mmCIF file of C-alpha atoms and ligand atoms in Angstrom:
data_model
loop_
_atom_site.group_PDB
_atom_site.id
_atom_site.type_symbol
_atom_site.label_atom_id
_atom_site.label_comp_id
_atom_site.label_asym_id
_atom_site.label_seq_id
_atom_site.Cartn_x
_atom_site.Cartn_y
_atom_site.Cartn_z
ATOM 1 C CA MET A 1 36.178 104.762 -0.762
ATOM 2 C CA PRO A 2 35.240 108.386 -1.587
ATOM 3 C CA ASP A 3 32.774 108.505 -4.473
ATOM 4 C CA LEU A 4 33.792 110.671 -7.420
ATOM 5 C CA ASP A 5 30.119 111.356 -8.107
ATOM 6 C CA ASP A 6 30.226 113.354 -4.877
ATOM 7 C CA ARG A 7 31.185 117.028 -5.315
ATOM 8 C CA ASP A 8 33.538 117.251 -2.347
ATOM 9 C CA ALA A 9 35.326 114.050 -3.335
ATOM 10 C CA LEU A 10 35.745 115.399 -6.868
ATOM 11 C CA SER A 11 37.252 118.643 -5.513
ATOM 12 C CA THR A 12 39.699 116.662 -3.380
ATOM 13 C CA PHE A 13 40.586 114.479 -6.355
ATOM 14 C CA ARG A 14 41.244 117.586 -8.498
ATOM 15 C CA ARG A 15 43.428 119.129 -5.814
ATOM 16 C CA ASP A 16 45.426 115.904 -5.278
ATOM 17 C CA LEU A 17 46.020 115.394 -8.977
ATOM 18 C CA ALA A 18 46.999 119.037 -9.542
ATOM 19 C CA THR A 19 49.541 118.784 -6.690
ATOM 20 C CA TRP A 20 50.920 115.542 -8.079
ATOM 21 C CA PHE A 21 51.236 117.105 -11.545
ATOM 22 C CA ARG A 22 53.139 120.132 -10.228
ATOM 23 C CA GLN A 23 55.599 117.789 -8.514
ATOM 24 C CA HIS A 24 55.980 115.113 -11.174
ATOM 25 C CA ARG A 25 55.360 116.706 -14.553
ATOM 26 C CA ARG A 26 58.044 116.068 -17.106
ATOM 27 C CA ASP A 27 60.069 119.051 -18.222
ATOM 28 C CA LEU A 28 59.208 118.982 -21.941
ATOM 29 C CA SER A 29 60.300 121.671 -24.415
ATOM 30 C CA TRP A 30 56.739 122.591 -25.423
ATOM 31 C CA ARG A 31 55.757 123.016 -21.776
ATOM 32 C CA ARG A 32 58.298 125.817 -21.419
ATOM 33 C CA VAL A 33 56.599 128.031 -24.015
ATOM 34 C CA ARG A 34 53.259 129.793 -24.289
ATOM 35 C CA ASP A 35 53.363 129.962 -28.093
ATOM 36 C CA PRO A 36 50.137 128.402 -29.499
ATOM 37 C CA TYR A 37 51.922 127.383 -32.723
ATOM 38 C CA ALA A 38 54.609 125.499 -30.758
ATOM 39 C CA ILE A 39 51.924 123.779 -28.685
ATOM 40 C CA LEU A 40 50.100 122.834 -31.868
ATOM 41 C CA VAL A 41 53.260 121.341 -33.416
ATOM 42 C CA SER A 42 53.893 119.299 -30.262
ATOM 43 C CA GLU A 43 50.317 118.002 -30.192
ATOM 44 C CA ILE A 44 50.419 117.000 -33.864
ATOM 45 C CA LEU A 45 53.680 115.125 -33.253
ATOM 46 C CA LEU A 46 52.307 113.432 -30.149
ATOM 47 C CA GLN A 47 49.322 112.085 -32.096
ATOM 48 C CA GLN A 48 51.420 109.126 -33.190
ATOM 49 C CA THR A 49 54.893 109.564 -31.756
ATOM 50 C CA ARG A 50 56.065 108.755 -28.240
ATOM 51 C CA VAL A 51 57.069 111.690 -26.041
ATOM 52 C CA GLU A 52 60.720 110.625 -25.847
ATOM 53 C CA GLN A 53 61.074 110.524 -29.626
ATOM 54 C CA ALA A 54 58.822 113.524 -30.262
ATOM 55 C CA GLN A 55 61.199 115.856 -28.412
ATOM 56 C CA GLY A 56 63.952 115.507 -31.037
ATOM 57 C CA TYR A 57 61.549 115.894 -33.967
ATOM 58 C CA TYR A 58 59.922 118.889 -32.266
ATOM 59 C CA ALA A 59 63.285 120.635 -31.824
ATOM 60 C CA ARG A 60 64.223 119.997 -35.444
ATOM 61 C CA PHE A 61 60.861 121.158 -36.774
ATOM 62 C CA MET A 62 60.777 124.331 -34.670
ATOM 63 C CA ALA A 63 64.364 125.187 -35.671
ATOM 64 C CA ALA A 64 63.413 124.916 -39.359
ATOM 65 C CA PHE A 65 59.931 126.457 -39.124
ATOM 66 C CA PRO A 66 59.780 128.631 -35.991
ATOM 67 C CA ASP A 67 56.401 130.181 -36.815
ATOM 68 C CA LEU A 68 53.307 129.795 -38.966
ATOM 69 C CA ALA A 69 54.528 132.260 -41.612
ATOM 70 C CA THR A 70 57.831 130.406 -42.155
ATOM 71 C CA LEU A 71 56.020 127.084 -42.401
ATOM 72 C CA ALA A 72 53.469 128.521 -44.840
ATOM 73 C CA ARG A 73 56.245 129.808 -47.139
ATOM 74 C CA ALA A 74 58.118 126.468 -47.225
ATOM 75 C CA SER A 75 57.654 123.899 -49.992
ATOM 76 C CA GLU A 76 55.907 120.640 -49.112
ATOM 77 C CA GLU A 77 59.076 118.748 -49.980
ATOM 78 C CA ASP A 78 61.132 120.785 -47.493
ATOM 79 C CA VAL A 79 58.502 120.214 -44.787
ATOM 80 C CA LEU A 80 58.548 116.466 -45.423
ATOM 81 C CA LYS A 81 62.348 116.426 -45.341
ATOM 82 C CA VAL A 82 62.377 117.980 -41.869
ATOM 83 C CA TRP A 83 59.595 115.636 -40.729
ATOM 84 C CA ALA A 84 61.466 112.600 -42.099
ATOM 85 C CA GLY A 85 61.751 109.800 -39.573
ATOM 86 C CA ALA A 86 58.769 110.879 -37.479
ATOM 87 C CA GLY A 87 56.451 108.816 -39.720
ATOM 88 C CA TYR A 88 52.733 109.337 -40.400
ATOM 89 C CA TYR A 89 53.612 111.976 -42.953
ATOM 90 C CA ARG A 90 50.015 113.012 -43.470
ATOM 91 C CA ARG A 91 50.448 114.948 -40.220
ATOM 92 C CA ALA A 92 53.201 117.054 -41.807
ATOM 93 C CA ARG A 93 51.231 117.650 -45.007
ATOM 94 C CA ASN A 94 48.172 118.708 -42.975
ATOM 95 C CA LEU A 95 50.241 120.967 -40.728
ATOM 96 C CA HIS A 96 51.687 122.635 -43.810
ATOM 97 C CA GLN A 97 48.210 123.169 -45.313
ATOM 98 C CA LEU A 98 46.975 124.469 -41.974
ATOM 99 C CA ALA A 99 49.815 127.009 -41.846
ATOM 100 C CA ARG A 100 48.942 128.214 -45.342
ATOM 101 C CA ALA A 101 45.275 128.558 -44.332
ATOM 102 C CA VAL A 102 45.871 130.640 -41.184
ATOM 103 C CA ALA A 103 49.257 132.328 -41.745
ATOM 104 C CA GLU A 104 47.547 135.691 -42.256
ATOM 105 C CA THR A 105 44.994 135.471 -39.464
ATOM 106 C CA GLY A 106 46.809 133.408 -36.817
ATOM 107 C CA LEU A 107 45.484 130.280 -35.150
ATOM 108 C CA PRO A 108 41.841 130.349 -34.066
ATOM 109 C CA THR A 109 41.442 130.204 -30.300
ATOM 110 C CA THR A 110 38.528 127.816 -29.761
ATOM 111 C CA ALA A 111 38.356 124.039 -30.116
ATOM 112 C CA ALA A 112 35.325 124.330 -32.440
ATOM 113 C CA GLU A 113 37.245 126.548 -34.883
ATOM 114 C CA LEU A 114 40.479 124.583 -34.604
ATOM 115 C CA GLU A 115 38.631 121.397 -35.516
ATOM 116 C CA ASP A 116 37.813 122.879 -38.927
ATOM 117 C CA LEU A 117 41.509 122.982 -39.845
ATOM 118 C CA PRO A 118 43.360 120.187 -41.697
ATOM 119 C CA GLY A 119 44.550 117.331 -39.479
ATOM 120 C CA ILE A 120 42.900 118.598 -36.292
ATOM 121 C CA GLY A 121 40.523 116.158 -34.607
ATOM 122 C CA PRO A 122 38.520 116.663 -31.395
ATOM 123 C CA TYR A 123 41.409 115.650 -29.132
ATOM 124 C CA THR A 124 44.028 117.939 -30.702
ATOM 125 C CA ALA A 125 41.553 120.836 -30.913
ATOM 126 C CA ALA A 126 40.694 120.514 -27.212
ATOM 127 C CA ALA A 127 44.325 120.102 -26.159
ATOM 128 C CA VAL A 128 45.499 123.198 -28.073
ATOM 129 C CA ALA A 129 42.475 125.320 -27.096
ATOM 130 C CA SER A 130 42.847 124.494 -23.402
ATOM 131 C CA ILE A 131 46.662 124.591 -23.127
ATOM 132 C CA ALA A 132 47.360 127.544 -25.434
ATOM 133 C CA PHE A 133 44.201 129.607 -24.952
ATOM 134 C CA GLY A 134 42.742 128.449 -21.619
ATOM 135 C CA GLU A 135 39.415 127.334 -23.099
ATOM 136 C CA PRO A 136 37.573 125.098 -20.585
ATOM 137 C CA VAL A 137 37.263 122.028 -22.789
ATOM 138 C CA ALA A 138 38.298 118.466 -21.911
ATOM 139 C CA ALA A 139 40.832 116.641 -24.088
ATOM 140 C CA VAL A 140 40.245 112.893 -24.324
ATOM 141 C CA ASP A 141 43.092 110.767 -25.643
ATOM 142 C CA GLY A 142 44.020 107.142 -24.994
ATOM 143 C CA ASN A 143 45.592 108.002 -21.628
ATOM 144 C CA VAL A 144 42.493 109.831 -20.407
ATOM 145 C CA ARG A 145 40.292 106.988 -21.632
ATOM 146 C CA ARG A 146 42.323 104.461 -19.653
ATOM 147 C CA VAL A 147 42.453 106.543 -16.462
ATOM 148 C CA LEU A 148 38.706 107.250 -16.457
ATOM 149 C CA ALA A 149 37.783 103.652 -17.301
ATOM 150 C CA ARG A 150 39.873 102.413 -14.374
ATOM 151 C CA LEU A 151 38.666 105.036 -11.920
ATOM 152 C CA PHE A 152 35.087 103.858 -12.539
ATOM 153 C CA ALA A 153 35.897 100.212 -13.379
ATOM 154 C CA VAL A 154 34.270 100.461 -16.812
ATOM 155 C CA GLU A 155 35.335 97.743 -19.243
ATOM 156 C CA ALA A 156 34.064 99.321 -22.456
ATOM 157 C CA PRO A 157 33.667 103.079 -22.061
ATOM 158 C CA ASN A 158 31.721 104.600 -24.936
ATOM 159 C CA ALA A 159 32.552 107.955 -26.481
ATOM 160 C CA ARG A 160 29.630 109.758 -24.907
ATOM 161 C CA TRP A 161 30.390 108.542 -21.388
ATOM 162 C CA LEU A 162 34.049 109.483 -21.809
ATOM 163 C CA ARG A 163 33.222 112.952 -23.089
ATOM 164 C CA GLU A 164 30.686 113.629 -20.318
ATOM 165 C CA THR A 165 32.909 112.269 -17.564
ATOM 166 C CA ALA A 166 35.975 114.163 -18.776
ATOM 167 C CA GLU A 167 33.932 117.396 -18.970
ATOM 168 C CA ARG A 168 32.556 116.834 -15.475
ATOM 169 C CA PHE A 169 36.053 116.246 -14.089
ATOM 170 C CA LEU A 170 37.613 119.219 -15.889
ATOM 171 C CA ASP A 171 39.081 121.883 -13.621
ATOM 172 C CA ARG A 172 37.679 124.995 -15.294
ATOM 173 C CA ALA A 173 40.023 127.263 -13.350
ATOM 174 C CA ASP A 174 43.043 125.827 -15.208
ATOM 175 C CA PRO A 175 41.838 123.525 -17.997
ATOM 176 C CA GLY A 176 45.213 123.322 -19.781
ATOM 177 C CA ALA A 177 47.069 122.111 -16.687
ATOM 178 C CA TRP A 178 44.200 119.778 -15.801
ATOM 179 C CA ASN A 179 44.132 118.084 -19.202
ATOM 180 C CA GLN A 180 47.894 117.625 -19.083
ATOM 181 C CA ALA A 181 47.704 116.277 -15.534
ATOM 182 C CA VAL A 182 45.243 113.497 -16.443
ATOM 183 C CA MET A 183 47.277 112.587 -19.525
ATOM 184 C CA GLU A 184 50.510 112.640 -17.521
ATOM 185 C CA LEU A 185 48.963 110.311 -14.953
ATOM 186 C CA GLY A 186 48.107 107.906 -17.777
ATOM 187 C CA SER A 187 51.619 108.159 -19.245
ATOM 188 C CA LEU A 188 53.631 107.813 -16.055
ATOM 189 C CA VAL A 189 51.518 105.950 -13.479
ATOM 190 C CA CYS A 190 48.302 104.489 -14.883
ATOM 191 C CA THR A 191 50.146 102.807 -17.722
ATOM 192 C CA PRO A 192 48.549 100.145 -19.960
ATOM 193 C CA LYS A 193 50.635 97.400 -18.320
ATOM 194 C CA ASN A 194 51.750 97.246 -14.680
ATOM 195 C CA PRO A 195 50.266 100.547 -13.481
ATOM 196 C CA THR A 196 51.862 101.728 -10.227
ATOM 197 C CA CYS A 197 48.709 102.064 -8.163
ATOM 198 C CA ALA A 198 50.756 102.279 -4.952
ATOM 199 C CA ALA A 199 52.193 105.620 -6.139
ATOM 200 C CA CYS A 200 48.999 106.947 -7.684
ATOM 201 C CA PRO A 201 47.444 110.151 -6.340
ATOM 202 C CA ALA A 202 44.030 108.869 -7.449
ATOM 203 C CA ALA A 203 44.268 105.461 -5.754
ATOM 204 C CA ARG A 204 41.860 106.219 -2.932
ATOM 205 C CA PHE A 205 39.156 107.151 -5.454
ATOM 206 C CA CYS A 206 39.791 104.292 -7.866
ATOM 207 C CA ARG A 207 37.313 101.449 -8.276
ATOM 208 C CA GLY A 208 39.483 99.573 -10.752
ATOM 209 C CA LYS A 209 42.721 99.375 -8.783
ATOM 210 C CA GLY A 210 42.110 95.780 -7.630
ATOM 211 C CA ASP A 211 42.474 94.546 -11.212
ATOM 212 C CA PRO A 212 43.460 97.616 -13.232
ATOM 213 C CA GLU A 213 44.506 95.872 -16.456
ATOM 214 C CA ARG A 214 40.966 94.617 -16.843
ATOM 215 C CA TYR A 215 39.900 98.191 -17.700
ATOM 216 C CA PRO A 216 39.339 99.164 -20.413
ATOM 217 C CA VAL A 217 39.189 95.939 -22.429
ATOM 218 C CA ARG A 218 41.931 96.148 -25.040
ATOM 219 C CA ARG A 219 41.031 96.515 -28.679
ATOM 220 C CA VAL A 220 42.707 93.822 -30.738
ATOM 221 C CA ARG A 221 44.225 95.243 -33.888
ATOM 222 C CA ARG A 222 44.756 92.935 -36.808
ATOM 223 C CA GLN A 223 47.798 93.642 -38.868
ATOM 224 C CA MET A 224 47.937 92.384 -42.460
ATOM 225 C CA VAL A 225 51.195 90.802 -43.546
ATOM 226 C CA VAL A 226 52.071 91.834 -47.111
ATOM 227 C CA SER A 227 55.005 90.813 -49.267
ATOM 228 C CA ALA A 228 56.614 93.358 -51.562
ATOM 229 C CA CYS A 229 59.670 93.974 -53.730
ATOM 230 C CA ALA A 230 61.854 97.044 -54.006
ATOM 231 C CA LEU A 231 64.379 97.854 -56.702
ATOM 232 C CA VAL A 232 67.665 99.583 -55.961
ATOM 233 C CA LEU A 233 68.828 101.040 -59.282
ATOM 234 C CA LYS A 234 72.227 102.611 -58.806
ATOM 235 C CA GLY A 235 73.817 105.101 -61.185
ATOM 236 C CA GLY A 236 76.542 107.714 -60.927
ATOM 237 C CA GLY A 237 75.860 109.783 -57.799
ATOM 238 C CA GLY A 238 72.656 108.201 -56.583
ATOM 239 C CA TYR A 239 69.688 105.949 -57.140
ATOM 240 C CA VAL A 240 66.446 105.944 -59.062
ATOM 241 C CA LEU A 241 63.814 107.332 -56.697
ATOM 242 C CA GLU A 242 60.087 107.687 -57.298
ATOM 243 C CA ARG A 243 57.688 110.186 -55.779
ATOM 244 C CA ARG A 244 55.185 108.246 -53.686
ATOM 245 C CA ASP A 245 51.408 108.656 -53.766
ATOM 246 C CA GLY A 246 48.801 107.667 -51.202
ATOM 247 C CA ARG A 247 47.793 108.584 -47.685
ATOM 248 C CA ALA A 248 50.688 107.067 -45.772
ATOM 249 C CA LEU A 249 53.746 108.126 -47.760
ATOM 250 C CA GLY A 250 52.368 110.575 -50.358
ATOM 251 C CA GLY A 251 54.793 113.383 -51.174
ATOM 252 C CA LEU A 252 57.839 111.417 -50.014
ATOM 253 C CA TRP A 253 60.382 109.810 -52.308
ATOM 254 C CA GLY A 254 61.528 106.233 -52.294
ATOM 255 C CA PHE A 255 62.899 103.254 -54.156
ATOM 256 C CA PRO A 256 60.623 101.708 -56.788
ATOM 257 C CA LEU A 257 58.401 99.347 -54.809
ATOM 258 C CA GLU A 258 55.463 97.060 -55.577
ATOM 259 C CA GLU A 259 53.344 94.764 -53.455
ATOM 260 C CA GLY A 260 51.954 91.364 -54.351
ATOM 261 C CA PRO A 261 53.105 88.097 -55.917
ATOM 262 C CA SER A 262 54.161 89.634 -59.266
ATOM 263 C CA ALA A 263 55.911 92.621 -57.712
ATOM 264 C CA LEU A 264 59.357 91.841 -59.115
ATOM 265 C CA GLU A 265 58.047 91.239 -62.660
ATOM 266 C CA VAL A 266 56.133 94.534 -62.535
ATOM 267 C CA LEU A 267 59.226 96.441 -61.417
ATOM 268 C CA LEU A 268 61.543 94.804 -63.972
ATOM 269 C CA SER A 269 59.085 95.529 -66.736
ATOM 270 C CA ARG A 270 58.667 99.183 -65.618
ATOM 271 C CA TYR A 271 62.413 99.710 -65.957
ATOM 272 C CA ARG A 272 62.849 97.380 -68.959
ATOM 273 C CA LEU A 273 65.302 95.140 -67.127
ATOM 274 C CA ALA A 274 65.862 91.436 -67.764
ATOM 275 C CA SER A 275 66.933 90.686 -64.185
ATOM 276 C CA ALA A 276 68.151 92.098 -60.880
ATOM 277 C CA ARG A 277 70.290 90.667 -58.130
ATOM 278 C CA PRO A 278 68.770 89.882 -54.704
ATOM 279 C CA LEU A 279 70.221 92.194 -52.049
ATOM 280 C CA GLY A 280 68.377 91.158 -48.895
ATOM 281 C CA THR A 281 65.134 91.589 -46.993
ATOM 282 C CA VAL A 282 63.739 94.597 -45.176
ATOM 283 C CA GLU A 283 60.782 94.516 -42.799
ATOM 284 C CA HIS A 284 58.638 97.505 -41.968
ATOM 285 C CA ALA A 285 55.443 97.788 -39.946
ATOM 286 C CA PHE A 286 52.731 100.370 -40.507
ATOM 287 C CA THR A 287 49.750 100.594 -38.155
ATOM 288 C CA HIS A 288 47.589 98.424 -40.375
ATOM 289 C CA LYS A 289 50.073 96.239 -42.202
ATOM 290 C CA LYS A 290 53.491 94.689 -41.996
ATOM 291 C CA LEU A 291 55.595 94.689 -45.135
ATOM 292 C CA THR A 292 58.268 92.106 -45.878
ATOM 293 C CA ILE A 293 60.256 93.568 -48.738
ATOM 294 C CA GLU A 294 62.632 91.582 -50.907
ATOM 295 C CA VAL A 295 65.167 94.071 -52.194
ATOM 296 C CA TYR A 296 66.776 93.620 -55.625
ATOM 297 C CA ALA A 297 69.499 95.683 -57.218
ATOM 298 C CA ALA A 298 70.838 96.527 -60.660
ATOM 299 C CA SER A 299 73.045 99.193 -62.162
ATOM 300 C CA TRP A 300 71.283 102.030 -63.962
ATOM 301 C CA PRO A 301 72.634 104.121 -66.822
ATOM 302 C CA GLY A 302 69.928 106.811 -66.751
ATOM 303 C CA PRO A 303 69.280 109.810 -64.481
ATOM 304 C CA VAL A 304 69.335 109.280 -60.717
ATOM 305 C CA ASP A 305 68.558 111.235 -57.555
ATOM 306 C CA ASP A 306 70.762 111.960 -54.573
ATOM 307 C CA PRO A 307 68.800 110.397 -51.670
ATOM 308 C CA GLY A 308 70.187 113.102 -49.354
ATOM 309 C CA SER A 309 68.301 115.726 -51.324
ATOM 310 C CA ARG A 310 64.890 114.041 -51.118
ATOM 311 C CA PRO A 311 62.514 113.408 -48.202
ATOM 312 C CA LEU A 312 62.709 109.648 -47.563
ATOM 313 C CA SER A 313 60.482 107.606 -45.273
ATOM 314 C CA VAL A 314 61.893 105.318 -42.592
ATOM 315 C CA LEU A 315 61.043 102.369 -44.829
ATOM 316 C CA ASP A 316 63.209 103.793 -47.644
ATOM 317 C CA ARG A 317 65.992 104.651 -45.223
ATOM 318 C CA LYS A 318 66.089 100.966 -44.301
ATOM 319 C CA ILE A 319 66.393 100.025 -47.981
ATOM 320 C CA LEU A 320 69.079 102.686 -48.447
ATOM 321 C CA ALA A 321 71.015 101.290 -45.474
ATOM 322 C CA LEU A 322 70.878 97.798 -46.993
ATOM 323 C CA ALA A 323 72.024 99.149 -50.372
ATOM 324 C CA SER A 324 74.881 101.016 -48.694
ATOM 325 C CA VAL A 325 76.355 97.900 -47.085
ATOM 326 C CA SER A 326 75.722 95.524 -49.994
ATOM 327 C CA PRO A 327 77.631 96.069 -53.233
ATOM 328 C CA VAL A 328 75.189 96.897 -56.028
ATOM 329 C CA PRO A 329 76.259 95.416 -59.395
HETATM 330 S S1 LIG B 411 44.940 103.536 -8.722
HETATM 331 FE FE1 LIG B 411 45.905 102.357 -10.309
HETATM 332 S S2 LIG B 411 44.290 101.884 -11.781
HETATM 333 FE FE2 LIG B 411 43.530 103.535 -10.450
HETATM 334 S S3 LIG B 411 44.013 105.418 -11.596
HETATM 335 FE FE3 LIG B 411 45.725 105.023 -10.191
HETATM 336 S S4 LIG B 411 47.214 103.820 -11.396
HETATM 337 FE FE4 LIG B 411 45.245 103.783 -12.481
#
């Protein structure tokens, strides 16, 4: 097997992967443009959204905010409304702040400068700098981590090894295409489960192909299970909605909601209600916790909001859907 520590083997590997990428790359909207802002928006979306879903959100976002200046002028609520459904709303808030910070000057062109902006970590900075500006810097995401770990049969690659190996592999003649090629290989061929080694352009260099799923060892994520209650208070023309705080959903609006064993009592007391009628159960998973939400409903004589006019999270859309099919007293 050719050894990727050997210079000639590495050149052959680069050439093979570049050829494969030209033939197999997916035709994605953000790959058809050279606009750094559009590339940035796509990378922010792809941080936590799958490519297939990201395409729709990308189109909607770019239609509403086609450039940095338009995004900078928008209100946070309008930005969140357009982002609604994509989840991880901190990304949208950071992107909005970023636009306000650089609307006058334009995006910086190096990974080091990009990393100083809100919501931009080392991966996103390297991806944008290499794809939009051609800076020779390696982008290391989960796909790259998996591909490199398997190529060298490393069970627990540490950050330093990954960084050094990715930099050594980088094709400095076309760093943007190279970074995308390695990531595309991880997305389409060297997948977490059932990688298709038989169709892989890197197979003849790969030390891990005999037992690929052994590399890298998977991190086990524990997810807390939390019970909660939500209150659907219906009045003429809408529902009572509260503006949410916190990292996950801050800036969005939603139904009054509390976690914990006394959640219903807390909600009833907040709205000075004696009781509410059970409507059903909604489940929603965040990265770190899974919420099981008992939804209660009551009629409300006071002011209400039209949910169509507020940015709602997916969680609140689920509650709204339940309220829409169940008669609220
Ligand atoms: S040969 Fe298999 S394990 Fe190795 S890089 Fe290709 S798909 Fe991944």
